[in-house]
PDB file of C-alpha atoms and ligand atoms in Angstrom:
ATOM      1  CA  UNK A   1       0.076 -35.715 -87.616  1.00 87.00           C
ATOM      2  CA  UNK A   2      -2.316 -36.930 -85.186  1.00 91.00           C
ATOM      3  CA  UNK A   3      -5.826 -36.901 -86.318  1.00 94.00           C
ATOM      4  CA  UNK A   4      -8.339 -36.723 -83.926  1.00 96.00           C
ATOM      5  CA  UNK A   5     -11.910 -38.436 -85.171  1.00 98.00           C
ATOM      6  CA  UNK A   6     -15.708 -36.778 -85.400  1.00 98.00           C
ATOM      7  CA  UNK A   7     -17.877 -38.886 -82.968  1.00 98.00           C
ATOM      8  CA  UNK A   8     -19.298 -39.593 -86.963  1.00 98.00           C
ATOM      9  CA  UNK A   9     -16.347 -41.107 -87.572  1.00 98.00           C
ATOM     10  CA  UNK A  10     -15.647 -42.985 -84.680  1.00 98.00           C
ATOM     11  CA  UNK A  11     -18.897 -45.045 -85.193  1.00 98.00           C
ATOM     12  CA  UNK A  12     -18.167 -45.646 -88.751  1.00 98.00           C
ATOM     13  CA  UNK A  13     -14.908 -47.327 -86.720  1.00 98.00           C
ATOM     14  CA  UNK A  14     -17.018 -49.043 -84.370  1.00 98.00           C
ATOM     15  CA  UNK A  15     -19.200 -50.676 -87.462  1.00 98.00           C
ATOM     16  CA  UNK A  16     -15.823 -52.147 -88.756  1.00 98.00           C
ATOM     17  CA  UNK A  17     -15.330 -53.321 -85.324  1.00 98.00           C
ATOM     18  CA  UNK A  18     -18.523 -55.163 -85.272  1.00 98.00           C
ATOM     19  CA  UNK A  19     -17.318 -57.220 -88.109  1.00 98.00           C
ATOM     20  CA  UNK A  20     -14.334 -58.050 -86.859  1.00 98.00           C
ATOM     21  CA  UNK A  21     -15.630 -58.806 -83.554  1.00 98.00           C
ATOM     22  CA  UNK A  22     -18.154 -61.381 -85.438  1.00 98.00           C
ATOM     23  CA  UNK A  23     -14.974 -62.657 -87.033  1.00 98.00           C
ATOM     24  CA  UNK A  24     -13.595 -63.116 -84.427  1.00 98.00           C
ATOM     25  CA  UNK A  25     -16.062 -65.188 -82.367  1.00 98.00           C
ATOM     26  CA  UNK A  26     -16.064 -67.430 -85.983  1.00 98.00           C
ATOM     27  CA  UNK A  27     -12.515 -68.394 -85.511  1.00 98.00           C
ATOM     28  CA  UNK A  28     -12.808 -68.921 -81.098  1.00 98.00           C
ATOM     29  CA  UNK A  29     -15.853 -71.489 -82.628  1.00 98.00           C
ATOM     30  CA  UNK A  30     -13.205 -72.969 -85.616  1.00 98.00           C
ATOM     31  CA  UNK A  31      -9.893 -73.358 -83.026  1.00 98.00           C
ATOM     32  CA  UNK A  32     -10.014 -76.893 -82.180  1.00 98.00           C
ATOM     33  CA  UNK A  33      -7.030 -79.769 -82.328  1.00 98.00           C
ATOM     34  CA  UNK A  34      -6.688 -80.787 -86.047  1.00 98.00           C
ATOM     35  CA  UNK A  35      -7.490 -77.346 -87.775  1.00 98.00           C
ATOM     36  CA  UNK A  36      -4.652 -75.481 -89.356  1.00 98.00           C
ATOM     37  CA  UNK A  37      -3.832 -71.741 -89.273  1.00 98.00           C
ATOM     38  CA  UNK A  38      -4.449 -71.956 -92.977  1.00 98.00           C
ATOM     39  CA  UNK A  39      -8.029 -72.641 -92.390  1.00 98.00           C
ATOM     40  CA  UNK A  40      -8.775 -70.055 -89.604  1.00 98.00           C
ATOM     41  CA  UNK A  41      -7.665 -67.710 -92.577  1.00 98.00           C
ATOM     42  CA  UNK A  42     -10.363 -68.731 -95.165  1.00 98.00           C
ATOM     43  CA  UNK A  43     -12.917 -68.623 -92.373  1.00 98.00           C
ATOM     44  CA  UNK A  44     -11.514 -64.742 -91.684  1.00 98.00           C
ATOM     45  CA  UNK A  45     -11.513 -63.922 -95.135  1.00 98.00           C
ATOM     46  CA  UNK A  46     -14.582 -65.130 -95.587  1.00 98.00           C
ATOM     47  CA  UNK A  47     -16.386 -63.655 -93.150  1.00 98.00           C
ATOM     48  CA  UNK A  48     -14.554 -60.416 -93.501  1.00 98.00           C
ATOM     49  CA  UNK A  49     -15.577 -60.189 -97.131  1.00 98.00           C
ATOM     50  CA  UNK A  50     -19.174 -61.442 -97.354  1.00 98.00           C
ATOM     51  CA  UNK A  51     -19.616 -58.179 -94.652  1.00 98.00           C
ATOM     52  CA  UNK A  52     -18.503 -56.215 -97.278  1.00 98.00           C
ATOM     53  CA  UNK A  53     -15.236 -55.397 -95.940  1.00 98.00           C
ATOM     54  CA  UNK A  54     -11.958 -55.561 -96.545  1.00 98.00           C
ATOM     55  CA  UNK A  55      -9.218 -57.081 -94.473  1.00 98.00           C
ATOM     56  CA  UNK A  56      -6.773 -54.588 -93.669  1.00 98.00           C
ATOM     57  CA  UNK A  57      -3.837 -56.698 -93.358  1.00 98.00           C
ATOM     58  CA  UNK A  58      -3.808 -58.511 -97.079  1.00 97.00           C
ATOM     59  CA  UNK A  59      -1.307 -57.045 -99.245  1.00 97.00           C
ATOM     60  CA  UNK A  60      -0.576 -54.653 -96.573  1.00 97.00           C
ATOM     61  CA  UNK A  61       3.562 -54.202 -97.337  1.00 95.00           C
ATOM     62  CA  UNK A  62       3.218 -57.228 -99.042  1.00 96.00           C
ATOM     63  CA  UNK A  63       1.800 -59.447 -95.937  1.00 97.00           C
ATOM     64  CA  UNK A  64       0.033 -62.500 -97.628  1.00 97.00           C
ATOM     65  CA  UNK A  65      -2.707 -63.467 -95.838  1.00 98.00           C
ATOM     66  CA  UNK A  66      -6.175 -61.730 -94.044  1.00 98.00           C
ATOM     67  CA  UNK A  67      -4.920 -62.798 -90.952  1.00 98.00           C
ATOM     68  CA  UNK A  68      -2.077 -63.033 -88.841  1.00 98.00           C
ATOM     69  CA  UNK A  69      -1.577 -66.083 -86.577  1.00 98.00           C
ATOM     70  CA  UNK A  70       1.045 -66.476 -83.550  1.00 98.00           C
ATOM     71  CA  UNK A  71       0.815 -70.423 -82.180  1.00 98.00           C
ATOM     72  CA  UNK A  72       2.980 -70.559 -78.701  1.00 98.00           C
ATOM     73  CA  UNK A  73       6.221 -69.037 -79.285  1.00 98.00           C
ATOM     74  CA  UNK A  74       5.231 -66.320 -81.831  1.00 98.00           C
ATOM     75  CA  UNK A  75       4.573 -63.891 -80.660  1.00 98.00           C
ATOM     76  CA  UNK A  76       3.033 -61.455 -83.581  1.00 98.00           C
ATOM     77  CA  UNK A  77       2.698 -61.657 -87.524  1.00 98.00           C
ATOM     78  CA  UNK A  78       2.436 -65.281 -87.966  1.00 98.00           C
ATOM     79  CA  UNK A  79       1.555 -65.991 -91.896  1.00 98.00           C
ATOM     80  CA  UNK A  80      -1.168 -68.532 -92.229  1.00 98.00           C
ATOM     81  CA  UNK A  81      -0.344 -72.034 -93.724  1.00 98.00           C
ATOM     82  CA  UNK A  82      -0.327 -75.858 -93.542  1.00 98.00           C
ATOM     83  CA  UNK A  83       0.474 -75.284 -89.668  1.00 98.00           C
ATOM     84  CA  UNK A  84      -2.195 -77.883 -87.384  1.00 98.00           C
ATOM     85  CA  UNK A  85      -2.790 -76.885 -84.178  1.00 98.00           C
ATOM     86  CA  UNK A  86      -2.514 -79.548 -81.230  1.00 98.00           C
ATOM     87  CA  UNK A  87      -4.083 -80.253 -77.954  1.00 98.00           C
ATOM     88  CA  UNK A  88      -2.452 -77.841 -75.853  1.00 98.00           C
ATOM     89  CA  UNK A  89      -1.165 -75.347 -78.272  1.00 98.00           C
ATOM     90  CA  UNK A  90      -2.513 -71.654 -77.775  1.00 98.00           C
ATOM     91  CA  UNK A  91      -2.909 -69.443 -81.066  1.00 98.00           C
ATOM     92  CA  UNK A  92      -3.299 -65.431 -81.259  1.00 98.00           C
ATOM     93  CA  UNK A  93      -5.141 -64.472 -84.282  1.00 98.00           C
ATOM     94  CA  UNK A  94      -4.862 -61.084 -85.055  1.00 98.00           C
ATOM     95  CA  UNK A  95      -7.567 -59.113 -87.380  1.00 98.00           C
ATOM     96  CA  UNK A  96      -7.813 -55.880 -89.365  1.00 98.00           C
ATOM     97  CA  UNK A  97     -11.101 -54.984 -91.096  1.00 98.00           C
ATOM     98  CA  UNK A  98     -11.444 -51.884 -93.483  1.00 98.00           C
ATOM     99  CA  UNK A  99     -14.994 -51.025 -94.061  1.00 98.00           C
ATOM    100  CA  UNK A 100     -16.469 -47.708 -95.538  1.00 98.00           C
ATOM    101  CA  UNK A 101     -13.026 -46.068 -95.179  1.00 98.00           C
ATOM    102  CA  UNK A 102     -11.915 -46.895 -91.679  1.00 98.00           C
ATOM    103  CA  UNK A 103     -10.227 -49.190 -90.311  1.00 98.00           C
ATOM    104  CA  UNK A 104     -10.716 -51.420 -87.035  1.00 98.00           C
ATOM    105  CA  UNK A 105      -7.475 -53.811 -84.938  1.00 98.00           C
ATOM    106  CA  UNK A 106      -7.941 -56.320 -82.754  1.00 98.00           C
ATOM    107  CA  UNK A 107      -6.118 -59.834 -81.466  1.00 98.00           C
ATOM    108  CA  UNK A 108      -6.890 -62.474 -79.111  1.00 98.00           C
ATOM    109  CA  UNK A 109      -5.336 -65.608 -77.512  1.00 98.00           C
ATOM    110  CA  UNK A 110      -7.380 -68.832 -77.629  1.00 98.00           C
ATOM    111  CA  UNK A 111      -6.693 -72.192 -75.510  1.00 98.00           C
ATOM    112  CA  UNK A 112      -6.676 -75.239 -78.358  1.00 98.00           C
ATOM    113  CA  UNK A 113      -8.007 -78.194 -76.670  1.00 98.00           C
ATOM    114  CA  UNK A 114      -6.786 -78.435 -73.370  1.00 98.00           C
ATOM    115  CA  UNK A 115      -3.713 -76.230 -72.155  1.00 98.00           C
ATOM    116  CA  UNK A 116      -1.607 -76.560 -69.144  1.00 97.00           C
ATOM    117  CA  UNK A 117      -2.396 -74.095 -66.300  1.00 98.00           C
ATOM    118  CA  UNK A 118       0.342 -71.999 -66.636  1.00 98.00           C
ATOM    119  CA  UNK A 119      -0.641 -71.339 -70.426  1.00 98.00           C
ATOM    120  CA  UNK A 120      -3.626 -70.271 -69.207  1.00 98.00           C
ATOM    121  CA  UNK A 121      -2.262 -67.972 -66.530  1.00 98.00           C
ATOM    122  CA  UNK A 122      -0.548 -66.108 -69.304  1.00 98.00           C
ATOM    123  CA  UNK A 123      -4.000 -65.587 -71.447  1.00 98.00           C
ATOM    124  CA  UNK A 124      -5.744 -64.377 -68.219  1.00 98.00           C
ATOM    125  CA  UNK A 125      -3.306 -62.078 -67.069  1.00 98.00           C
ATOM    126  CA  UNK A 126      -2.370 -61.291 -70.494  1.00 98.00           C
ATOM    127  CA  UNK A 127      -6.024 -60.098 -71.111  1.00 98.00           C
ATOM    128  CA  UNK A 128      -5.986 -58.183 -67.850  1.00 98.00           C
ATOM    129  CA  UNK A 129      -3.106 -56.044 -69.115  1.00 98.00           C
ATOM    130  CA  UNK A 130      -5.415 -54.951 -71.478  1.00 98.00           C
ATOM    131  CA  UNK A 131      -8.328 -54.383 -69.715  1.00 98.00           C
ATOM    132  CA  UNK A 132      -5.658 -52.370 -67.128  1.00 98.00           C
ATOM    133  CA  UNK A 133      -4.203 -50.592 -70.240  1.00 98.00           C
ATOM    134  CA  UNK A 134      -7.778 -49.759 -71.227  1.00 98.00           C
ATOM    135  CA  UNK A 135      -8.680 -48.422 -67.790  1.00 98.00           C
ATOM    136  CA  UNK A 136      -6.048 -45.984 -68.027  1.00 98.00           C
ATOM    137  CA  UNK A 137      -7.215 -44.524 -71.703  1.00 98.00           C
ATOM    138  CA  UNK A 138      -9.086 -40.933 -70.457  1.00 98.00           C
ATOM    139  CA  UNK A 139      -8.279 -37.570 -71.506  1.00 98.00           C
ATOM    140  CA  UNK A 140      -5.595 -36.026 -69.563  1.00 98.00           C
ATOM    141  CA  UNK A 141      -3.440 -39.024 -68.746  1.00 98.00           C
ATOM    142  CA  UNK A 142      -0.282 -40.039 -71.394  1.00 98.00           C
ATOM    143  CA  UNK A 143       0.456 -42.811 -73.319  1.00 98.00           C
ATOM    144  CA  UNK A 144       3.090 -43.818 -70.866  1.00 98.00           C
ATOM    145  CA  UNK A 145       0.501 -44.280 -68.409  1.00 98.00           C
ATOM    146  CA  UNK A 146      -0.939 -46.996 -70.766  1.00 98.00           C
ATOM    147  CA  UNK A 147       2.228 -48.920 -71.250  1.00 98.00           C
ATOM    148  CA  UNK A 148       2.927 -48.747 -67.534  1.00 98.00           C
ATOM    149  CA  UNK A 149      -0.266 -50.669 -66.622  1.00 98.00           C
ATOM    150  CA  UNK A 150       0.400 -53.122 -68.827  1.00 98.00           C
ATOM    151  CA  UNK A 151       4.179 -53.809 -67.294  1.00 98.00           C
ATOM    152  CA  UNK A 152       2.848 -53.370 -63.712  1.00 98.00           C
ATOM    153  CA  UNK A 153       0.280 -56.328 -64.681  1.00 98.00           C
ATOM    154  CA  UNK A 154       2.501 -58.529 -66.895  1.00 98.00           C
ATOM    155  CA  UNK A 155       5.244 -58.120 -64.488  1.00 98.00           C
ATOM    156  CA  UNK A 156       3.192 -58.828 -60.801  1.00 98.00           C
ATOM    157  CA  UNK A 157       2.466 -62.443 -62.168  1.00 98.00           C
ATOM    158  CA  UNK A 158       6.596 -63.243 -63.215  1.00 98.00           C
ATOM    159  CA  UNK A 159       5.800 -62.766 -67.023  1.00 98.00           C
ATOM    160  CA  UNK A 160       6.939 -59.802 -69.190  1.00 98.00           C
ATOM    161  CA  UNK A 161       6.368 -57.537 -71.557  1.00 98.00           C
ATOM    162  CA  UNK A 162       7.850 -57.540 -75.451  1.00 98.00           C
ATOM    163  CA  UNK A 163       9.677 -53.892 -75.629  1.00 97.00           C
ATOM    164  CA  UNK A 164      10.559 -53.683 -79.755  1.00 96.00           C
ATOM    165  CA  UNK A 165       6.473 -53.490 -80.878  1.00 97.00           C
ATOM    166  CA  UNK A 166       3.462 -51.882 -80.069  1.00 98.00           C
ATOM    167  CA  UNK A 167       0.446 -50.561 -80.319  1.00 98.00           C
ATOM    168  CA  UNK A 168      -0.995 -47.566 -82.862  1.00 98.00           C
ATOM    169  CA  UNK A 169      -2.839 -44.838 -83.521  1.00 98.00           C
ATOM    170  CA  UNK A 170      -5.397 -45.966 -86.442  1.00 98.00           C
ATOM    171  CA  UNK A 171      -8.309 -44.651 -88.763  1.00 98.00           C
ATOM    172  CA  UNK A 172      -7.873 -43.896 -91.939  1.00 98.00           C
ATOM    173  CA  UNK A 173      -5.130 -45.555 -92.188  1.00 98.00           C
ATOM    174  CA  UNK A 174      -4.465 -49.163 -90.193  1.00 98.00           C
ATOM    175  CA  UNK A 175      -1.167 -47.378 -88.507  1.00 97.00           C
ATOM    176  CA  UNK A 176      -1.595 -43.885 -87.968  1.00 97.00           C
ATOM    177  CA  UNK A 177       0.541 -41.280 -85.442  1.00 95.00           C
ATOM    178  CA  UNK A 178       1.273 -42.364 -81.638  1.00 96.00           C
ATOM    179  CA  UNK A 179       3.433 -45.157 -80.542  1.00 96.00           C
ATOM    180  CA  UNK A 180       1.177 -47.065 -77.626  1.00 98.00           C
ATOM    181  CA  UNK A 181       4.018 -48.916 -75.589  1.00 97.00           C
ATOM    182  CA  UNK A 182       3.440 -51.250 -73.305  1.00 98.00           C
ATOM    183  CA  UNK A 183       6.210 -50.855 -70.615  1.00 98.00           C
ATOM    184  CA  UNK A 184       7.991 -47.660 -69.292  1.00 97.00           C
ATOM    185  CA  UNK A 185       7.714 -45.140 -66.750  1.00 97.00           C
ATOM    186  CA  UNK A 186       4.125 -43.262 -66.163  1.00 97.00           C
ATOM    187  CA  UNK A 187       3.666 -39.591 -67.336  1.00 97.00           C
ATOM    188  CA  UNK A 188       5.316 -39.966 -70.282  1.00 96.00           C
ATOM    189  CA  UNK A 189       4.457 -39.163 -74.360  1.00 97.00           C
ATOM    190  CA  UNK A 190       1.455 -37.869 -75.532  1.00 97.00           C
ATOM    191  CA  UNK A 191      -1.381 -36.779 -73.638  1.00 98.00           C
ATOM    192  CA  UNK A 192      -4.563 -38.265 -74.795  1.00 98.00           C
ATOM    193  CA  UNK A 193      -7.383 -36.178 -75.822  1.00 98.00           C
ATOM    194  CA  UNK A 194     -10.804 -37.095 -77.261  1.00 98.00           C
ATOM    195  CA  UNK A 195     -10.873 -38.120 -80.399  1.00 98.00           C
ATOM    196  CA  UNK A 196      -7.949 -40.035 -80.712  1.00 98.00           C
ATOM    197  CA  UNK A 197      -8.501 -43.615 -81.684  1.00 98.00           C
ATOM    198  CA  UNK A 198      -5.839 -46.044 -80.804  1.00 98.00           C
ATOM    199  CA  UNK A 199      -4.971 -49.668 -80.975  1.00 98.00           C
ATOM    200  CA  UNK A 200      -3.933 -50.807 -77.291  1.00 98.00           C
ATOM    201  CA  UNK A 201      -2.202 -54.682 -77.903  1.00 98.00           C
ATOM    202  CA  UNK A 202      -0.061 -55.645 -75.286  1.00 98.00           C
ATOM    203  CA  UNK A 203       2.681 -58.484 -76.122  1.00 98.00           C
ATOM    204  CA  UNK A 204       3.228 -60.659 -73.358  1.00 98.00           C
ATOM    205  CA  UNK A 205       5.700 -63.708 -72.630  1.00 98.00           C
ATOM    206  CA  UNK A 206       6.160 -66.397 -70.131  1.00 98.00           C
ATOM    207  CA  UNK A 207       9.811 -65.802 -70.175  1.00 98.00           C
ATOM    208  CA  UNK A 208      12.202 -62.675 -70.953  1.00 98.00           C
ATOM    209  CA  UNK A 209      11.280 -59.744 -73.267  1.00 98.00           C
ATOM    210  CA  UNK A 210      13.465 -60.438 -76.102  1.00 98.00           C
ATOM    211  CA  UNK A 211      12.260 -61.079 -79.654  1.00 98.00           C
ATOM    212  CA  UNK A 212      13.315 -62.326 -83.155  1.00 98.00           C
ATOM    213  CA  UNK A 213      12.436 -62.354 -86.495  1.00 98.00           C
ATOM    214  CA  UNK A 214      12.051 -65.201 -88.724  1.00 98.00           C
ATOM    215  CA  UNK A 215      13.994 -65.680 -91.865  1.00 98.00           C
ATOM    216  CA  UNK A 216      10.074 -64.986 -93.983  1.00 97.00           C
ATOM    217  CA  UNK A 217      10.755 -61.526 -92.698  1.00 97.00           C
ATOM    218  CA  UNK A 218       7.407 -61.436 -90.543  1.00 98.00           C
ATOM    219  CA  UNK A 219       7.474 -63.896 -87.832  1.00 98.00           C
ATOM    220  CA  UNK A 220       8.001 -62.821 -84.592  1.00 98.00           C
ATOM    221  CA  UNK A 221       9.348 -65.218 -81.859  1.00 98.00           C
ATOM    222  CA  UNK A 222      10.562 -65.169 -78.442  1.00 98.00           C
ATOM    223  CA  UNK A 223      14.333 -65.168 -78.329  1.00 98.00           C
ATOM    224  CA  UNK A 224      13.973 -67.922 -75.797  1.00 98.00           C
ATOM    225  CA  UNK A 225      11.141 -69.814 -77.366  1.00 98.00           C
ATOM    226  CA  UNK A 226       9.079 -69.440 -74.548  1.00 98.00           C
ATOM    227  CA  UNK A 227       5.109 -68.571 -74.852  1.00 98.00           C
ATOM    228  CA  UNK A 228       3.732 -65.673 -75.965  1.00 98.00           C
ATOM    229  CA  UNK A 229      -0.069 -63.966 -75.318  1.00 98.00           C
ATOM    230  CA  UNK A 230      -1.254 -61.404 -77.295  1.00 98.00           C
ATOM    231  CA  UNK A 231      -4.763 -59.148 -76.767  1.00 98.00           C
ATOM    232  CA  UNK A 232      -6.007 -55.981 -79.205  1.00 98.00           C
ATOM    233  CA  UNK A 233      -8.477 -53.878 -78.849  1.00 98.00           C
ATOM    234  CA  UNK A 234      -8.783 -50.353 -81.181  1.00 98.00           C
ATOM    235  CA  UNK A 235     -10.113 -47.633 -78.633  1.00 98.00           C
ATOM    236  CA  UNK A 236     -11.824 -43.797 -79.088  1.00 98.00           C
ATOM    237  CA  UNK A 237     -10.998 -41.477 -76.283  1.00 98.00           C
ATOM    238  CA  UNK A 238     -13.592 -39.631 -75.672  1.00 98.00           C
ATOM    239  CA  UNK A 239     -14.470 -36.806 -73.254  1.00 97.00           C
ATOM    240  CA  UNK A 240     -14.934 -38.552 -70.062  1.00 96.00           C
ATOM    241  CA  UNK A 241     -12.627 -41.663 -70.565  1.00 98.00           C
ATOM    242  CA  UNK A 242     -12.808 -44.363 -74.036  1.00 98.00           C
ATOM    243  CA  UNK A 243     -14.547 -46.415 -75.669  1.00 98.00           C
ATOM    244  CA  UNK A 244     -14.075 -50.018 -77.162  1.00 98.00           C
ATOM    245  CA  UNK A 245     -14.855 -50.234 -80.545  1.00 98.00           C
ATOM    246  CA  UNK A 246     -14.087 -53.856 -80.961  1.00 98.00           C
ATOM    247  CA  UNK A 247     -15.489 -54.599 -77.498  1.00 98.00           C
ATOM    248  CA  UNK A 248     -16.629 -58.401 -77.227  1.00 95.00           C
ATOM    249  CA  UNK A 249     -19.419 -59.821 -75.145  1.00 90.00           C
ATOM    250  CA  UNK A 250     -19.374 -62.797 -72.800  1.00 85.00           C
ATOM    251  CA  UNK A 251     -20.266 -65.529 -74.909  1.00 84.00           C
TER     252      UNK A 251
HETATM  253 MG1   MG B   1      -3.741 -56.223 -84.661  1.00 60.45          MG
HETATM  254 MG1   MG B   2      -2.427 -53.357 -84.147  1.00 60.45          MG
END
């Protein structure tokens, strides 16, 4: 069941996604050499609740944390702990806020200290997958079409694209109907139409596609423990192309 949103209930969407985009520039401000993964959750959880929301992830099928955070090699799902990040490391945090019934998605990549310029090749172009993915979100055009400009990006700059996960319809619920892929042929699954609100969250890695999970049953690595980028944004189609409801400003 797919269910299409009121433009009501897409802005009750894009309130959650205010909060979460506030939480999110907290934790860019907190990443720094020294801090641990442990601590960028409090900060989350923190600023999640005293907004009066919820974060969608705690709890959900058991995950134990408000936050999920991917250092290097991870590549999704990371559980918060005693982890400290280094000079050189990037980290994905990746947030969920439920507020007044809805629920909001997004992830970003942030440099720790100073990384190497290949690192930060694989943020930029990592990020421009998204914004390419994003582009492509209009009524009309298919979910294929999304994943496909996320693979044509990924894959022009040598990196590519993790095949196993991807991104989600949401609302109500944090994973709703529609399977968002990030690689594939064009004109392919659903046609979008407005109303639909996805999460677009392309996966990428510095070397090949293949993933693993950690024995704690969340983790997600690269097979060859090479670095991983990952960038969310939850998205409304509406009648003459989308809208970002987690959309962040230049800082
Ligand atoms: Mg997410
Ligand atoms: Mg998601």
């Amino acid at each position: 069941m797919i269910y299409r949103k009121s433009p009501e209930e897409v802005a009750a969407m894009k309130r959650a996604g205010r909060i979460l985009v506030d939480t999110l520039n907290r934790l860019e401000d907190a990443v720094r050499p020294g801090i641990t993964t442990g601590q960028l959750d409090a900060i989350a959880e923190s600023a999640i609740t005293a907004a009066g929301a919820t974060p969608s992830f705690k709890g959900y099928r058991g995950f134990p944390a408000s936050i999920c955070t991917s250092p290097n090699h991870v590549i999704v799902h990371g559980i918060p702990g005693p982890q400290v990040l280094e000079d050189g490391d990037i980290i994905s945090v990746d947030v969920g806020v439920f507020y007044e019934g809805w629920h909001a998605d997004s992830a970003w990549t942030f440099p720790v200290g100073d990384i190497d310029p290949q690192a930060a090749e694989l943020l930029k172009v990592t990020e421009a997958s998204l914004d390419a993915a994003i582009a492509r979100c209009k009524p009309g055009l298919r979910l294929g079409d999304v994943g496909h400009a996320v693979e044509e990006v990924a894959t022009a700059a040598g990196f590519s694209v993790v095949r196993e996960y991807a991104g989600h319809g949401i609302g109500r619920r944090l994973h709703e109907e529609l399977w968002v892929p990030n690689y594939g042929p064009p004109g392919r699954r659903e046609i979008m139409s407005a109303g639909m609100t996805i999460a677009v969250e392309p996966m990428v890695n510095m070397g090949g596609w293949e993933t693993r999970v950690l024995d704690d049953g969340w983790t997600i690595v690269t097979e060859d423990g090479s670095l991983s980028a990952h960038f969310e944004h939850t998205v409304a189609i509406t009648p003459d192309g989308c809208e970002i409801l987690t959309l962040r400003e230049p800082r």
